[in-house]
Amino acid sequence: MIIHQEICVGCGSCQPYCPTGAISFADLVSTVDQDKCYECGTCLRVAVCPVDAIAESAEVQEYPRALRKYFSDATTTHAVTGIEGRGTEESKTNDVTGRVGPGDVGVAIEVGRPTIGMDLEDIQKFTRALARAGITEIEPQNPIHSMISDPKTGDLKPELLGERVLSAIIELKVTRNRLAFVLQTVKAVAAEVKSVFCLDICTMLEPGLQVPQEILDIITAEGFAWQPNAKINLGLGRALKAGT
Amino acid sequence: MTHSLHREGSVESLERDYCMLIYPARGWNNEGVTPKLQRILELVFLEDPSNLLIKTLHKNMYSGVTQKEMIDSVRDNSRAFCVFSRRERLANALKAIKTADEGISIIVSGLIDGVREICDEVGLDPHTINMSLGVHGRTDLLPPADIRQYTTMCGHGMVSPGLIRDAIRRVKTGKLSAWDQSIVLAKPCACGIYNPHRSEELLKEMSPLYTVDRW
């Protein structure tokens, strides 16, 4: 994002809206720190500027800076997934797609959220660790999949490593017997990352909204705990035709 | 992955904060889904959600758009997001959606025990759960827990900690009411699941605890 210096009246109204604190005063007008800015577009979308001085910079459409927008602006449709946001539909439409089946567990590692943002090097720390551990089941529909240059090493494309985004999600689908191994791998990387990450798992339920005991036992054994709130697919969807 | 499962706060506060996502599956049942989505939205509006946004319009229900404009904006690629502050209203909406049987995925995000009770009441057998195993890594960089109660109401992190602090200052100094400030806070949330009713409660409850610079 940019603020046209010749238009800005220096009211500062936009500054508190920036999730990353990239807008500050310089020479009595507001200016955007281009390194900090994730191109989330919040300052423009909330339409708080009284003189319309905020705009998207031309280079936001250019690769690799465009990744900032793809991964940070929730209103942008990602070129890889075709949906808005950073992940895929995963659990949200699992009653229709059956993507995570009875013997499967979906695992999502979302780096940068909540709020902090991250360098893509942090994603590479996870993709490398997963590759070293032989965990190769990264969801092909997830944008991260297309950013990996070498699946054997987990290396990202080198031109991406200087970019910062609000968050990105590594989505995996593994068989239940590999969940412990995945959690151990995640735990080992946790101390290396420079940002925060959220960890989610997705599984089919047993009758009465019961989480399979096998899953709960693995979570506990690996030293994790689940939060009291969760996202629950109520099972009201049905397919009209096979997915594409 | 919306981050509604990572909302933070006390159990008492989260008990008044349930998100609902209405989600056609791309490539499976989204062709010709517009009238079905519109019907579901009509049923949802009858139960007075605290906030609602349709992805094709990208404006929440406090932005000045009417319910009719929101429903008319629905297309086959639309997804709708809303949040309820009252559990009984959510249960009523789910009963009506179940009866309508439009075959669209409905996801409720909130306290697991609360959702279980609602499902028992409505007669639903949930299919899949997405559980949060928490936040890890450099958690020392996060804003304090009191601020995160607000910021995590926007799953994408578009409601900045700075805006929350600004809101507390404005409420505390009488520049805006807790409700009006909550509408301001809901604006950056691109999914429409920031709950202004819960936000208002939090601002009223917590404002006395802060010391702010009046100027």
Coordinates of C-alpha atoms in Angstrom, one line a residue:
Chain A
M1 CA 0.0 0.0 0.0
I2 CA 1.1 3.6 -0.5
I3 CA -0.1 6.9 0.8
H4 CA 0.2 9.8 -1.7
Q5 CA 2.3 12.3 0.3
E6 CA 1.0 15.2 -1.7
I7 CA -2.6 14.4 -0.9
C8 CA -2.3 13.2 2.8
V9 CA -3.4 15.8 5.3
G10 CA -1.6 14.1 8.2
C11 CA -4.7 13.4 10.3
G12 CA -3.4 9.9 11.3
S13 CA -6.8 8.3 11.1
C14 CA -5.5 5.3 9.1
Q15 CA -2.6 4.5 11.4
P16 CA -4.5 2.4 14.1
Y17 CA -6.1 0.3 11.4
C18 CA -2.9 -1.2 10.2
P19 CA -2.6 -4.7 11.6
T20 CA 1.2 -4.6 11.4
G21 CA 1.8 -1.1 12.5
A22 CA 3.4 -0.2 9.2
I23 CA 1.9 3.4 9.0
S24 CA 3.5 6.2 10.9
F25 CA 4.1 9.9 10.6
A26 CA 7.0 11.3 8.6
D27 CA 7.3 15.0 7.8
L28 CA 3.8 15.6 9.2
V29 CA 2.1 13.1 6.8
S30 CA 1.4 9.4 7.1
T31 CA 3.7 7.0 5.3
V32 CA 3.8 3.3 4.8
D33 CA 6.9 1.2 5.7
Q34 CA 7.1 -0.9 2.6
D35 CA 9.1 -3.7 4.3
K36 CA 6.5 -4.0 7.1
C37 CA 3.4 -3.7 4.9
Y38 CA 1.8 -7.1 4.1
E39 CA -0.5 -5.6 1.4
C40 CA -3.6 -6.7 3.4
G41 CA -5.5 -3.7 2.1
T42 CA -7.2 -3.0 5.4
C43 CA -6.3 0.7 5.4
L44 CA -7.9 1.1 2.0
R45 CA -10.9 -1.1 2.6
V46 CA -12.1 0.6 5.7
A47 CA -12.2 3.9 3.7
V48 CA -11.2 6.0 6.7
C49 CA -9.0 8.4 4.8
P50 CA -10.8 11.7 4.4
V51 CA -8.9 12.7 1.3
D52 CA -8.5 9.3 -0.5
A53 CA -4.7 9.4 -0.2
I54 CA -4.3 5.6 0.2
A55 CA -3.8 3.4 -2.8
E56 CA -2.4 0.1 -3.9
S57 CA 1.1 0.4 -5.3
A58 CA 1.6 -0.9 -8.8
E59 CA 4.2 -3.4 -7.7
V60 CA 1.7 -5.3 -5.6
Q61 CA 0.6 -7.2 -8.7
E62 CA 4.2 -8.2 -9.5
Y63 CA 5.7 -11.5 -8.4
P64 CA 7.0 -12.2 -5.7
R65 CA 5.5 -9.1 -3.9
A66 CA 2.1 -10.2 -5.1
L67 CA 2.4 -13.1 -2.6
R68 CA 2.0 -10.6 0.2
K69 CA -1.4 -9.7 -1.0
Y70 CA -2.4 -13.3 -1.8
F71 CA -1.5 -14.4 1.8
S72 CA -2.6 -11.3 3.6
D73 CA -5.7 -9.8 2.0
A74 CA -8.7 -12.0 2.9
T75 CA -10.7 -10.5 0.0
T76 CA -8.3 -11.7 -2.6
T77 CA -8.9 -14.9 -4.5
H78 CA -5.7 -16.9 -4.5
A79 CA -4.4 -17.8 -8.0
V80 CA -3.6 -21.4 -6.9
T81 CA -6.6 -22.3 -4.8
G82 CA -9.2 -20.3 -6.6
I83 CA -10.8 -19.4 -3.2
E84 CA -10.4 -16.4 -0.9
G85 CA -8.0 -16.8 2.0
R86 CA -4.8 -18.8 2.6
G87 CA -6.0 -22.3 3.0
T88 CA -8.4 -24.6 1.3
E89 CA -12.0 -25.6 2.2
E90 CA -10.7 -28.6 4.2
S91 CA -13.1 -29.4 7.1
K92 CA -15.7 -26.8 6.0
T93 CA -17.0 -29.0 3.2
N94 CA -15.7 -32.4 4.3
D95 CA -19.3 -33.7 4.6
V96 CA -19.6 -33.2 0.8
T97 CA -16.0 -33.9 -0.4
G98 CA -15.0 -36.6 2.1
R99 CA -11.5 -35.3 1.8
V100 CA -10.5 -36.2 5.4
G101 CA -11.9 -39.8 5.6
P102 CA -12.5 -42.1 8.6
G103 CA -8.8 -43.2 8.9
D104 CA -7.3 -39.7 8.2
V105 CA -6.3 -36.7 10.2
G106 CA -5.9 -33.2 8.6
V107 CA -3.2 -31.1 10.2
A108 CA -2.8 -27.4 9.6
I109 CA 0.2 -25.4 10.8
E110 CA -0.6 -21.7 10.3
V111 CA 2.5 -19.6 10.7
G112 CA 2.1 -15.9 11.5
R113 CA -1.4 -16.0 13.0
P114 CA -2.7 -14.6 15.1
T115 CA -1.7 -11.0 14.3
I116 CA 2.1 -11.3 14.2
G117 CA 2.9 -12.0 10.5
M118 CA 6.0 -13.8 9.4
D119 CA 8.9 -14.1 6.9
L120 CA 8.5 -17.0 4.5
E121 CA 11.7 -18.4 5.9
D122 CA 9.6 -19.6 8.8
I123 CA 7.5 -21.7 6.4
Q124 CA 10.6 -23.2 5.0
K125 CA 11.7 -24.3 8.5
F126 CA 8.5 -26.4 8.6
T127 CA 8.6 -27.7 5.0
R128 CA 12.3 -28.7 5.5
A129 CA 11.6 -30.5 8.8
L130 CA 8.6 -32.3 7.3
A131 CA 10.7 -33.3 4.3
R132 CA 13.5 -34.6 6.5
A133 CA 11.0 -36.6 8.5
G134 CA 9.6 -38.1 5.3
I135 CA 6.2 -36.4 5.7
T136 CA 5.3 -35.5 2.1
E137 CA 1.5 -35.3 2.4
I138 CA 1.2 -31.5 1.9
E139 CA -2.2 -30.7 0.4
P140 CA -1.7 -30.1 -3.4
Q141 CA -4.5 -27.5 -3.4
N142 CA -2.8 -25.5 -0.7
P143 CA -0.7 -22.5 -2.1
I144 CA 2.3 -23.6 -0.1
H145 CA 2.6 -26.8 -2.3
S146 CA 3.3 -24.7 -5.4
M147 CA 5.9 -22.7 -3.5
I148 CA 8.2 -25.7 -2.7
S149 CA 11.0 -26.0 -5.3
D150 CA 12.2 -29.4 -4.1
P151 CA 9.9 -31.7 -2.3
K152 CA 12.8 -33.9 -1.2
T153 CA 14.4 -31.1 0.8
G154 CA 11.4 -28.9 1.5
D155 CA 13.2 -25.9 0.1
L156 CA 11.0 -23.0 -1.1
K157 CA 11.7 -21.2 -4.3
P158 CA 14.6 -18.9 -3.4
E159 CA 13.0 -15.7 -4.7
L160 CA 10.3 -16.1 -2.0
L161 CA 12.5 -16.0 1.0
G162 CA 12.7 -12.2 1.3
E163 CA 8.9 -11.9 1.4
R164 CA 6.7 -11.3 4.5
V165 CA 3.1 -12.2 4.7
L166 CA 0.4 -12.0 7.4
S167 CA 0.2 -15.8 7.6
A168 CA 0.4 -19.0 5.5
I169 CA -0.9 -22.4 6.2
I170 CA 0.8 -25.7 5.7
E171 CA -2.0 -28.3 5.3
L172 CA -1.3 -32.0 5.6
K173 CA -3.5 -35.1 5.4
V174 CA -2.0 -38.2 7.1
T175 CA -3.3 -41.5 8.3
R176 CA -4.1 -41.5 12.0
N177 CA -1.1 -43.7 12.8
R178 CA 1.2 -40.9 11.6
L179 CA -0.3 -38.1 13.6
A180 CA 2.1 -38.6 16.5
F181 CA 5.0 -38.4 14.2
V182 CA 3.7 -35.2 12.6
L183 CA 3.2 -33.6 16.1
Q184 CA 6.7 -34.6 17.2
T185 CA 8.1 -32.9 14.0
V186 CA 6.1 -29.8 14.6
K187 CA 7.2 -29.6 18.2
A188 CA 10.9 -29.9 17.2
V189 CA 10.5 -26.9 14.8
A190 CA 8.6 -24.7 17.3
A191 CA 11.8 -23.4 19.0
E192 CA 13.3 -22.3 15.7
V193 CA 10.5 -20.1 14.2
K194 CA 10.7 -16.4 14.6
S195 CA 6.9 -15.9 14.7
V196 CA 3.9 -17.7 16.2
F197 CA 2.0 -20.5 14.7
C198 CA -1.4 -22.1 15.3
L199 CA -1.8 -25.8 15.2
D200 CA -5.1 -27.4 14.2
I201 CA -6.2 -30.9 13.5
C202 CA -9.3 -32.1 11.6
T203 CA -11.0 -35.4 12.0
M204 CA -14.3 -37.1 11.3
L205 CA -16.5 -37.4 14.4
E206 CA -18.1 -40.3 16.0
P207 CA -21.8 -40.1 16.9
G208 CA -22.8 -37.5 19.4
L209 CA -20.0 -35.1 18.5
Q210 CA -17.4 -37.4 20.0
V211 CA -13.8 -37.0 18.9
P212 CA -12.2 -40.4 18.4
Q213 CA -10.4 -41.4 21.7
E214 CA -7.4 -42.5 19.7
I215 CA -6.9 -39.0 18.4
L216 CA -7.3 -37.4 21.9
D217 CA -4.8 -39.9 23.3
I218 CA -2.2 -39.0 20.7
I219 CA -2.6 -35.3 21.3
T220 CA -2.2 -35.8 25.0
A221 CA 0.7 -38.1 24.7
E222 CA 2.6 -35.6 22.5
G223 CA 2.2 -32.9 25.1
F224 CA -0.5 -30.8 23.4
A225 CA -3.9 -29.8 24.6
W226 CA -7.1 -28.9 22.7
Q227 CA -8.9 -25.7 23.2
P228 CA -12.5 -25.6 24.4
N229 CA -13.8 -24.2 21.1
A230 CA -13.6 -25.8 17.7
K231 CA -15.0 -25.5 14.2
I232 CA -17.6 -28.2 13.6
N233 CA -19.1 -29.3 10.3
L234 CA -22.7 -30.2 11.0
G235 CA -23.1 -32.8 8.2
L236 CA -25.9 -31.0 6.4
G237 CA -24.1 -30.9 3.0
R238 CA -24.4 -33.3 0.1
A239 CA -22.8 -33.6 -3.3
L240 CA -24.7 -33.0 -6.5
K241 CA -21.8 -34.4 -8.6
A242 CA -18.3 -35.5 -8.2
G243 CA -15.8 -32.8 -7.5
T244 CA -13.4 -31.3 -10.0
Chain B
M1 CA -9.2 -21.9 7.2
T2 CA -11.0 -19.2 9.1
H3 CA -9.6 -18.8 12.5
S4 CA -12.9 -18.9 14.4
L5 CA -11.7 -21.9 16.3
H6 CA -8.9 -19.8 17.8
R7 CA -11.1 -17.1 19.4
E8 CA -9.9 -16.3 22.8
G9 CA -11.6 -15.3 26.0
S10 CA -13.3 -16.7 29.1
V11 CA -15.7 -19.6 28.6
E12 CA -18.5 -17.3 29.9
S13 CA -17.7 -14.8 27.1
L14 CA -17.3 -17.4 24.4
E15 CA -20.7 -18.9 25.5
R16 CA -22.2 -15.8 23.8
D17 CA -20.2 -16.1 20.6
Y18 CA -21.0 -18.7 18.0
C19 CA -20.0 -18.4 14.4
M20 CA -21.8 -20.0 11.5
L21 CA -20.3 -20.5 8.1
I22 CA -22.5 -21.4 5.1
Y23 CA -20.3 -23.1 2.5
P24 CA -21.1 -24.6 -0.9
A25 CA -18.4 -27.0 -2.0
R26 CA -16.6 -25.8 -5.1
G27 CA -17.0 -28.3 -7.9
W28 CA -19.3 -30.5 -5.9
N29 CA -22.6 -28.6 -5.2
N30 CA -22.0 -24.9 -6.0
E31 CA -23.5 -24.9 -9.5
G32 CA -27.0 -23.3 -9.4
V33 CA -26.7 -22.9 -5.6
T34 CA -27.8 -19.3 -5.6
P35 CA -31.5 -19.8 -4.6
K36 CA -30.5 -22.3 -2.0
L37 CA -28.1 -19.9 -0.4
Q38 CA -30.6 -17.1 -0.5
R39 CA -33.2 -19.3 1.2
I40 CA -30.7 -20.2 4.0
L41 CA -29.8 -16.5 4.4
E42 CA -33.5 -15.6 4.7
L43 CA -33.8 -18.1 7.5
V44 CA -30.6 -16.8 9.2
F45 CA -31.8 -13.2 9.1
L46 CA -35.0 -14.2 10.9
E47 CA -32.9 -15.1 13.9
D48 CA -31.1 -11.8 14.3
P49 CA -27.4 -12.6 13.9
S50 CA -25.0 -10.3 15.5
N51 CA -23.0 -9.9 12.3
L52 CA -23.2 -11.3 8.8
L53 CA -21.2 -10.9 5.6
I54 CA -21.5 -12.5 2.1
K55 CA -18.2 -12.9 0.4
T56 CA -19.4 -11.6 -3.0
L57 CA -20.4 -8.3 -1.4
H58 CA -17.7 -7.9 1.3
K59 CA -19.8 -5.6 3.4
N60 CA -21.0 -6.5 6.9
M61 CA -24.5 -5.9 8.1
Y62 CA -23.5 -2.6 9.8
S63 CA -22.1 -1.0 6.6
G64 CA -25.4 0.4 5.4
V65 CA -26.4 -2.4 3.0
T66 CA -29.9 -3.8 3.5
Q67 CA -30.7 -7.4 4.0
K68 CA -32.3 -7.5 0.5
E69 CA -29.1 -6.1 -1.0
M70 CA -27.1 -8.8 0.8
I71 CA -29.4 -11.6 -0.4
D72 CA -29.5 -10.2 -3.9
S73 CA -25.7 -10.2 -4.0
V74 CA -25.5 -14.0 -3.7
R75 CA -24.0 -15.9 -6.6
D76 CA -23.0 -19.5 -7.1
N77 CA -19.5 -18.8 -5.7
S78 CA -20.8 -17.0 -2.6
R79 CA -20.1 -18.0 0.9
A80 CA -21.7 -16.5 3.9
F81 CA -20.4 -16.0 7.4
C82 CA -22.3 -14.9 10.5
V83 CA -22.1 -14.8 14.2
F84 CA -24.7 -15.3 16.9
S85 CA -24.6 -14.0 20.5
R86 CA -27.6 -16.0 21.7
R87 CA -27.4 -19.7 21.6
E88 CA -31.2 -20.2 21.3
R89 CA -31.3 -18.0 18.2
L90 CA -28.5 -20.1 16.6
A91 CA -30.5 -23.3 17.5
N92 CA -33.6 -21.8 15.9
A93 CA -31.7 -21.0 12.7
L94 CA -30.2 -24.5 12.6
K95 CA -33.7 -26.1 13.1
A96 CA -35.0 -24.1 10.1
I97 CA -32.0 -24.8 7.9
K98 CA -32.2 -28.6 8.7
T99 CA -35.9 -28.5 7.8
A100 CA -35.2 -26.6 4.6
D101 CA -32.6 -29.4 3.7
E102 CA -30.8 -27.5 0.9
G103 CA -27.8 -29.8 1.1
I104 CA -25.2 -27.0 1.8
S105 CA -22.4 -27.5 4.3
I106 CA -23.0 -25.6 7.5
I107 CA -20.2 -25.1 10.0
V108 CA -20.6 -23.9 13.6
S109 CA -17.6 -22.6 15.4
G110 CA -17.8 -22.2 19.2
L111 CA -17.5 -24.0 22.5
I112 CA -17.5 -27.8 21.8
D113 CA -19.8 -28.6 24.7
G114 CA -22.2 -25.8 23.6
V115 CA -22.3 -27.0 20.0
R116 CA -22.9 -30.6 21.3
E117 CA -25.9 -29.4 23.3
I118 CA -27.3 -27.4 20.3
C119 CA -26.9 -30.4 18.0
D120 CA -28.7 -32.6 20.5
E121 CA -31.5 -30.1 20.7
V122 CA -31.8 -29.7 16.9
G123 CA -31.3 -33.4 16.1
L124 CA -28.0 -33.0 14.2
D125 CA -25.2 -35.5 14.0
P126 CA -22.0 -33.5 13.2
H127 CA -19.6 -34.9 10.6
T128 CA -16.1 -33.3 11.1
I129 CA -14.3 -31.3 13.7
N130 CA -11.5 -28.9 13.3
M131 CA -9.8 -28.6 16.7
S132 CA -7.3 -26.0 17.9
L133 CA -4.2 -27.3 19.6
G134 CA -3.3 -23.7 20.5
V135 CA -0.7 -21.1 19.6
H136 CA 3.0 -21.9 19.7
G137 CA 6.4 -20.4 18.8
R138 CA 7.2 -16.8 19.8
T139 CA 4.1 -16.3 21.9
D140 CA 6.0 -13.5 23.7
L141 CA 5.4 -11.4 20.6
L142 CA 1.6 -11.6 20.9
P143 CA -0.4 -8.7 22.2
P144 CA -1.6 -9.3 25.7
A145 CA -4.5 -11.7 26.4
D146 CA -7.1 -8.9 27.1
I147 CA -6.4 -7.4 23.6
R148 CA -6.5 -10.8 21.9
Q149 CA -10.1 -11.3 23.1
Y150 CA -10.9 -8.6 20.5
T151 CA -8.3 -9.3 17.8
T152 CA -9.1 -13.0 17.6
M153 CA -12.7 -12.2 16.7
C154 CA -11.4 -11.4 13.3
G155 CA -10.0 -14.7 12.1
H156 CA -7.7 -13.1 9.5
G157 CA -6.2 -10.7 12.0
M158 CA -7.4 -7.6 10.3
V159 CA -8.5 -5.9 13.5
S160 CA -5.3 -4.5 14.8
P161 CA -4.2 -4.3 18.4
G162 CA -3.6 -0.6 17.8
L163 CA -7.2 -0.1 16.8
I164 CA -8.4 -1.9 20.0
R165 CA -6.2 0.3 22.2
D166 CA -7.6 3.3 20.3
A167 CA -11.1 2.0 20.9
I168 CA -10.5 1.6 24.7
R169 CA -9.2 5.2 24.8
R170 CA -12.2 6.6 22.9
V171 CA -14.7 4.7 25.1
K172 CA -12.9 5.6 28.3
T173 CA -12.8 9.3 27.4
G174 CA -16.4 9.3 26.2
K175 CA -15.7 10.1 22.6
L176 CA -17.8 7.1 21.4
S177 CA -20.1 4.6 23.1
A178 CA -19.0 1.0 23.5
W179 CA -21.5 -0.1 20.9
D180 CA -20.5 2.6 18.3
Q181 CA -16.9 1.8 18.8
S182 CA -17.6 -1.9 18.4
I183 CA -19.1 -1.2 15.0
V184 CA -15.9 0.6 14.1
L185 CA -13.9 -2.4 15.2
A186 CA -16.1 -4.7 13.1
K187 CA -15.3 -2.8 9.9
P188 CA -11.9 -4.2 9.1
C189 CA -13.0 -7.8 9.5
A190 CA -13.3 -9.1 6.0
C191 CA -15.4 -12.2 6.9
G192 CA -18.1 -10.5 9.1
I193 CA -17.6 -12.7 12.1
Y194 CA -16.4 -9.9 14.4
N195 CA -19.1 -10.0 17.1
P196 CA -19.9 -6.4 18.0
H197 CA -22.3 -7.5 20.8
R198 CA -19.5 -9.4 22.5
S199 CA -17.1 -6.5 21.8
E200 CA -19.5 -4.1 23.4
E201 CA -19.7 -6.3 26.5
L202 CA -15.9 -6.5 26.7
L203 CA -15.4 -2.7 26.3
K204 CA -17.9 -2.0 29.0
E205 CA -16.5 -4.6 31.3
M206 CA -12.8 -3.7 30.7
S207 CA -12.7 0.0 30.2
P208 CA -12.7 0.8 33.9
L209 CA -9.5 -1.3 34.3
Y210 CA -7.4 0.9 32.0
T211 CA -5.7 4.2 32.5
V212 CA -5.6 6.2 29.2
D213 CA -4.2 9.5 28.0
R214 CA -7.2 11.8 27.6
W215 CA -5.5 13.7 24.8

